[in-house]
RNA sequence: GCCAGCGUAGCUUCAAUCGGCAGAGCACCGCAUUCGUAAUGCGGGGGUUGCGGGUUCGACUCCCGCCGCUGGCUCCA
């Protein structure tokens, strides 16, 4: 007999090998029909799987999942991925299956096949899927030993699955499979009882993806889709996607003249148009004032620096591929650079090539006296590198920290001066991969609201706590409350990190401690740390759900070491300071990009490029409008007049479409009374009021940095999806 | 960087039949209108159809190469 404990605590008894479905039937026929899957403890399992197959616990803690449970939606979607894979295999030859997990709001499946899939194929695939769902066949689980499993996948000509059993699943003795009709797939599950539960689905996009995420590996074709328990839910989701696209900062940025990226200037290089620049200046002023209040000291550093500076910091060797190449003062600089590169490469150089390089260097005016072609590679490299060091090479600044470290070193430091907080809106350049560039969110030239705090070990916690608090304050001031904090830790199995084991442990535990005390909810992510230290990253989603890192706080024991930073302690001995890198906005580009999407282009009063537009009813009141414009501008508002010979309705419409927070209609009546008829972008006509009263109201909204809703519209609520994913092996 | 799709006027609003004279709307400019809370009327300018090559009597349309954009992957100090 099996003892099963239901969520309300009651215990029911069932025969051995009873399933969740059996339990549901014991409770009621309607429930049995509604059951999609079940939870045994934290594990989601098939409704049809014997409970004693999953656990030896007694009583067995069981929760039945129906379509009202978010976990059930994940199960549904994973099953839909199988249905899609089955349809694709029916329609195309030689399909190898890779992985097909559930993701946020949907699923995907990766395929390896000759035929290039495109959205044009979706109709046929969806029709085949509809047929499969109509047939309503069940998903049947079975389990095989390694040898049988390998044999089965070989028979099915599923080479990727064979590889996966041999590598990723090398430790597994038993492997789970699911069969639905002719379709059999290696899969951990769970699945819905049968395909008829899928009431709504849609394929959304197709894209490339690497097998097991390895860029050197095979490139697969990934088809994305979504699935729901009802067409109504799906329509709501599709509608939400559509709405989100209307917020795209790339579209709004162009439409409202906020910024521009043009091929003439270069990919990923942002031109801040006056309106966008206005928003940025307001944000920078806001933060600068806040930082001055909190004991930061402004500094400035140049846009380029000697390559050696970044060699010392470690940035140059580590990020070489994603930096703009060095600037060489000597003509032969690039040649020598490439020479070193070839010498270090696996292929090396033939003696003939070396002779040619030496000749070419001579032509370019470079004598490399110590270079002996017959000596070993190390000596030849040393000769070339010596030449490099003797000749100036500069890097377009990829980071501000080495410069700030130099500012710390500019004079002897005492513990009495710590913490030293150096701030700079520093513009840096990084050669991001072409495929990564994305509007303002991923660019090649960006300005960080950077600062570096140099402090003693004892001050780390306090300083870290302050920066976390500052970041929260900044984000909340602009109404960004929907962010996630990620504690980015090192990957214990990787060797890309620098610094001692001891310092890493210290840094990671300090970060974790402060985050825990802060009350912020955060999740740890192994392998996400910077090469020099752990980070607390503030992540936000863009309009189509992609996550971006905005603010960041990073602990660094490494750079002080590399730059040999020291201060005199109270014991009159030299000590090494700790560095904290922090940027509440992250970069001005990304932050403004996210804000555009967050507000759908309708900035709150305190950030709006244009706050008020004055609309004279006719030319008769133009002078009055100009007079008010002068007064309001003097009071610190950003105001313009619409003096066109158009009707007021047209002027209102344009101002509405330009998302200007307030309009003021000015006719003879207002001019007579020294008044204005205020119109709110969201609430409409507020009626006439004395000029002074209106001015106070407007200034108040600026001073309070009031955040208002974007529009008069209720958000459609969607059923939440669990953040998990990956039901596949 | 990789895979796929897409590039027509300032516009992520788009048309152009089978390969047969590149055309609208919005925006812009000019003139008239002097108006009370989301579009006044009339007129005008604006194009090497992303770039380069090819096929053809003839290419926005078909083919090849490049560039860019979009989605995703990889990367992200």
Coordinates of N, CA, C and O in Angstrom, one line a residue, chain A residues 481-566:
Chain A
X481 N 11.2 49.7 -10.8 CA 11.2 48.9 -9.6 C 11.3 47.4 -10.0 O 11.4 46.5 -9.2
X482 N 11.1 47.1 -11.3 CA 11.1 45.8 -11.8 C 12.5 45.3 -12.2 O 12.8 45.1 -13.3
X483 N 13.4 45.1 -11.2 CA 14.7 44.6 -11.5 C 15.0 43.4 -10.6 O 14.4 43.1 -9.7
X484 N 16.0 42.7 -11.1 CA 16.4 41.5 -10.3 C 17.9 41.7 -10.0 O 18.7 42.3 -10.7
X485 N 18.3 41.2 -8.8 CA 19.7 41.3 -8.4 C 20.3 40.0 -8.6 O 19.8 39.0 -8.1
X486 N 21.5 40.0 -9.2 CA 22.2 38.8 -9.5 C 23.5 38.9 -8.8 O 24.3 39.8 -9.0
X487 N 23.8 37.9 -7.9 CA 25.1 37.8 -7.3 C 26.0 37.0 -8.2 O 25.8 35.8 -8.3
X488 N 26.9 37.6 -8.9 CA 27.7 36.9 -9.9 C 29.0 36.4 -9.3 O 29.9 37.2 -8.9
X489 N 29.0 35.1 -9.2 CA 30.2 34.4 -8.5 C 31.1 33.8 -9.6 O 30.7 33.6 -10.7
X490 N 32.2 33.3 -9.1 CA 33.1 32.7 -10.0 C 32.7 31.2 -10.3 O 32.0 30.6 -9.5
X491 N 33.1 30.7 -11.4 CA 32.9 29.3 -11.7 C 34.1 28.5 -11.2 O 35.2 28.7 -11.6
X492 N 33.8 27.7 -10.2 CA 34.9 27.0 -9.5 C 35.7 26.1 -10.5 O 36.9 25.8 -10.2
X493 N 35.2 25.8 -11.6 CA 35.9 24.9 -12.6 C 36.6 25.6 -13.7 O 37.2 25.0 -14.6
X494 N 36.6 27.0 -13.6 CA 37.3 27.7 -14.7 C 38.6 28.3 -14.2 O 38.8 28.6 -13.0
X495 N 39.5 28.5 -15.2 CA 40.8 29.1 -14.8 C 40.9 30.5 -15.3 O 42.0 31.0 -15.4
X496 N 39.8 31.1 -15.7 CA 39.9 32.5 -16.3 C 40.1 33.6 -15.2 O 40.3 34.7 -15.6
X497 N 40.0 33.2 -14.0 CA 40.0 34.2 -12.9 C 41.4 34.5 -12.4 O 42.3 33.7 -12.4
X498 N 41.6 35.8 -12.0 CA 42.9 36.1 -11.4 C 42.7 36.4 -9.9 O 41.6 36.7 -9.5
X499 N 43.8 36.4 -9.2 CA 43.8 36.7 -7.8 C 43.8 35.5 -6.9 O 43.5 34.4 -7.4
X500 N 44.0 35.7 -5.7 CA 44.2 34.5 -4.8 C 42.8 33.9 -4.4 O 41.8 34.6 -4.3
X501 N 42.9 32.7 -4.1 CA 41.7 31.9 -3.6 C 41.1 32.7 -2.3 O 39.9 32.9 -2.2
X502 N 42.0 33.1 -1.5 CA 41.6 33.7 -0.2 C 40.8 35.0 -0.5 O 39.8 35.2 0.1
X503 N 41.4 35.8 -1.4 CA 40.7 37.1 -1.7 C 39.3 36.9 -2.3 O 38.4 37.6 -2.0
X504 N 39.2 35.9 -3.2 CA 37.9 35.6 -3.8 C 36.9 35.2 -2.8 O 35.8 35.6 -2.8
X505 N 37.3 34.3 -1.9 CA 36.4 33.8 -0.9 C 36.0 35.0 0.0 O 34.8 35.1 0.3
X506 N 36.9 35.9 0.3 CA 36.6 37.0 1.2 C 35.6 37.9 0.4 O 34.6 38.3 1.0
X507 N 35.9 38.2 -0.8 CA 35.0 39.1 -1.6 C 33.6 38.5 -1.8 O 32.6 39.2 -1.6
X508 N 33.5 37.2 -2.1 CA 32.2 36.6 -2.4 C 31.4 36.6 -1.1 O 30.2 36.9 -1.1
X509 N 32.0 36.3 0.0 CA 31.2 36.2 1.2 C 30.8 37.6 1.7 O 29.7 37.8 2.3
X510 N 31.7 38.6 1.5 CA 31.3 40.0 1.9 C 30.1 40.4 1.1 O 29.1 41.0 1.6
X511 N 30.1 40.2 -0.2 CA 29.0 40.6 -1.1 C 27.7 39.9 -0.6 O 26.6 40.5 -0.5
X512 N 27.8 38.6 -0.4 CA 26.6 37.8 -0.1 C 26.0 38.3 1.3 O 24.8 38.5 1.4
X513 N 26.9 38.6 2.2 CA 26.4 39.0 3.5 C 25.6 40.3 3.4 O 24.5 40.4 3.9
X514 N 26.2 41.3 2.7 CA 25.5 42.6 2.6 C 24.2 42.4 1.8 O 23.2 43.0 2.2
X515 N 24.2 41.6 0.8 CA 23.0 41.4 0.0 C 21.9 40.8 0.9 O 20.7 41.2 0.9
X516 N 22.3 39.8 1.7 CA 21.4 39.1 2.6 C 20.8 40.1 3.6 O 19.6 40.1 3.8
X517 N 21.6 41.0 4.1 CA 21.1 42.0 5.1 C 20.3 43.0 4.5 O 19.4 43.7 5.1
X518 N 20.5 43.3 3.2 CA 19.8 44.4 2.5 C 18.3 44.1 2.3 O 17.5 45.0 2.1
X519 N 17.9 42.8 2.4 CA 16.5 42.5 2.2 C 16.1 42.4 0.7 O 15.0 42.1 0.4
X520 N 17.1 42.7 -0.2 CA 16.8 42.6 -1.6 C 16.7 41.1 -1.9 O 17.4 40.3 -1.3
X521 N 15.8 40.7 -2.8 CA 15.8 39.3 -3.2 C 16.8 39.2 -4.3 O 16.9 40.1 -5.2
X522 N 17.7 38.2 -4.2 CA 18.7 38.1 -5.2 C 19.0 36.6 -5.5 O 18.5 35.7 -4.7
X523 N 19.6 36.3 -6.6 CA 19.9 34.9 -6.9 C 21.4 34.9 -7.2 O 21.9 35.8 -7.9
X524 N 22.1 33.8 -6.8 CA 23.5 33.7 -7.1 C 23.6 33.0 -8.5 O 22.9 32.2 -8.9
X525 N 24.6 33.5 -9.3 CA 24.9 32.9 -10.6 C 26.4 32.6 -10.7 O 27.2 33.5 -10.8
X526 N 26.7 31.3 -10.6 CA 28.1 30.9 -10.7 C 28.6 31.1 -12.1 O 27.9 30.9 -13.1
X527 N 29.8 31.5 -12.3 CA 30.4 31.7 -13.6 C 30.2 33.0 -14.2 O 30.6 33.3 -15.3
X528 N 29.4 33.9 -13.5 CA 29.1 35.2 -14.0 C 30.0 36.4 -13.5 O 29.8 37.5 -13.9
X529 N 30.9 36.0 -12.7 CA 31.8 37.1 -12.1 C 32.7 37.6 -13.2 O 32.9 37.0 -14.2
X530 N 33.2 38.9 -12.9 CA 34.3 39.4 -13.8 C 35.5 38.6 -13.5 O 35.6 38.0 -12.5
X531 N 36.5 38.8 -14.4 CA 37.7 37.9 -14.2 C 38.5 38.4 -12.9 O 39.3 37.6 -12.4
X532 N 38.2 39.6 -12.4 CA 39.0 40.1 -11.3 C 38.2 40.1 -10.0 O 38.7 40.4 -9.0
X533 N 36.9 39.8 -10.0 CA 36.1 39.8 -8.8 C 34.7 39.5 -9.0 O 34.1 39.6 -10.1
X534 N 34.0 39.2 -7.9 CA 32.5 39.0 -7.9 C 31.7 40.3 -8.0 O 32.3 41.4 -7.7
X535 N 30.5 40.2 -8.5 CA 29.7 41.4 -8.7 C 28.3 41.2 -8.1 O 27.8 40.1 -8.0
X536 N 27.6 42.3 -7.8 CA 26.2 42.3 -7.7 C 25.6 43.1 -8.8 O 25.9 44.3 -9.0
X537 N 24.9 42.4 -9.7 CA 24.4 43.1 -10.9 C 22.9 43.3 -10.8 O 22.1 42.4 -10.4
X538 N 22.5 44.5 -11.2 CA 21.0 44.8 -11.2 C 20.6 44.6 -12.6 O 21.0 45.3 -13.5
X539 N 19.7 43.7 -12.8 CA 19.2 43.3 -14.1 C 17.8 43.8 -14.4 O 16.9 43.6 -13.5
X540 N 17.5 44.2 -15.6 CA 16.2 44.6 -16.0 C 15.9 43.9 -17.3 O 16.8 43.6 -18.1
X541 N 14.6 43.8 -17.6 CA 14.2 43.2 -18.9 C 13.8 44.3 -19.9 O 13.2 45.4 -19.5
X542 N 14.1 44.1 -21.2 CA 13.6 45.1 -22.2 C 12.2 44.7 -22.6 O 11.6 43.8 -22.1
X543 N 11.7 45.5 -23.6 CA 10.3 45.3 -24.0 C 10.0 43.9 -24.5 O 8.8 43.5 -24.4
X544 N 11.0 43.2 -25.0 CA 10.6 41.8 -25.4 C 11.2 40.8 -24.5 O 11.4 39.6 -24.9
X545 N 11.5 41.2 -23.3 CA 11.8 40.2 -22.3 C 13.3 39.8 -22.2 O 13.7 38.9 -21.4
X546 N 14.2 40.5 -23.0 CA 15.6 40.2 -22.8 C 16.1 40.8 -21.6 O 15.8 42.0 -21.3
X547 N 17.0 40.1 -20.9 CA 17.5 40.7 -19.6 C 18.8 41.5 -19.9 O 19.7 41.0 -20.7
X548 N 19.0 42.6 -19.3 CA 20.2 43.4 -19.5 C 20.7 43.8 -18.1 O 20.0 44.1 -17.2
X549 N 22.0 43.9 -18.0 CA 22.7 44.4 -16.8 C 22.7 45.9 -16.8 O 23.2 46.5 -17.7
X550 N 22.1 46.5 -15.8 CA 22.2 47.9 -15.7 C 23.3 48.2 -14.6 O 24.4 48.1 -14.8
X551 N 22.8 48.6 -13.4 CA 23.7 48.9 -12.4 C 24.6 47.7 -11.9 O 24.2 46.6 -12.1
X552 N 25.7 48.0 -11.4 CA 26.6 46.9 -11.0 C 27.5 47.4 -9.8 O 27.9 48.6 -9.8
X553 N 27.8 46.5 -8.9 CA 28.7 46.8 -7.8 C 29.7 45.7 -7.8 O 29.3 44.5 -7.8
X554 N 31.0 46.0 -7.9 CA 31.9 44.9 -8.1 C 33.1 45.1 -7.1 O 33.6 46.2 -6.9
X555 N 33.4 44.0 -6.4 CA 34.5 44.0 -5.5 C 35.8 43.6 -6.2 O 35.8 42.6 -7.0
X556 N 36.9 44.2 -5.9 CA 38.1 44.0 -6.6 C 39.3 44.0 -5.7 O 39.7 45.1 -5.2
X557 N 39.9 42.8 -5.5 CA 41.2 42.8 -4.7 C 42.4 42.7 -5.6 O 43.5 42.7 -5.2
X558 N 42.0 42.6 -6.9 CA 43.1 42.3 -7.9 C 43.8 43.5 -8.4 O 45.0 43.6 -8.4
X559 N 43.0 44.5 -8.8 CA 43.6 45.7 -9.4 C 44.6 46.4 -8.4 O 45.7 46.8 -8.8
X560 N 44.2 46.6 -7.2 CA 45.1 47.2 -6.2 C 46.5 46.5 -6.2 O 47.5 47.1 -6.1
X561 N 46.4 45.1 -6.3 CA 47.6 44.3 -6.3 C 48.4 44.6 -7.6 O 49.6 44.9 -7.5
X562 N 47.7 44.6 -8.7 CA 48.4 44.7 -10.0 C 49.1 46.1 -10.1 O 50.1 46.3 -10.7
X563 N 48.4 47.1 -9.5 CA 48.9 48.5 -9.6 C 49.8 48.8 -8.4 O 50.2 50.0 -8.2
X564 N 49.9 47.9 -7.5 CA 50.7 48.1 -6.3 C 50.2 49.3 -5.5 O 51.0 50.1 -5.1
X565 N 48.9 49.4 -5.3 CA 48.3 50.5 -4.6 C 48.6 50.3 -3.1 O 48.5 49.2 -2.6
X566 N 48.9 51.4 -2.4 CA 49.2 51.3 -1.0 C 48.8 52.5 -0.2 O 48.7 53.6 -0.8

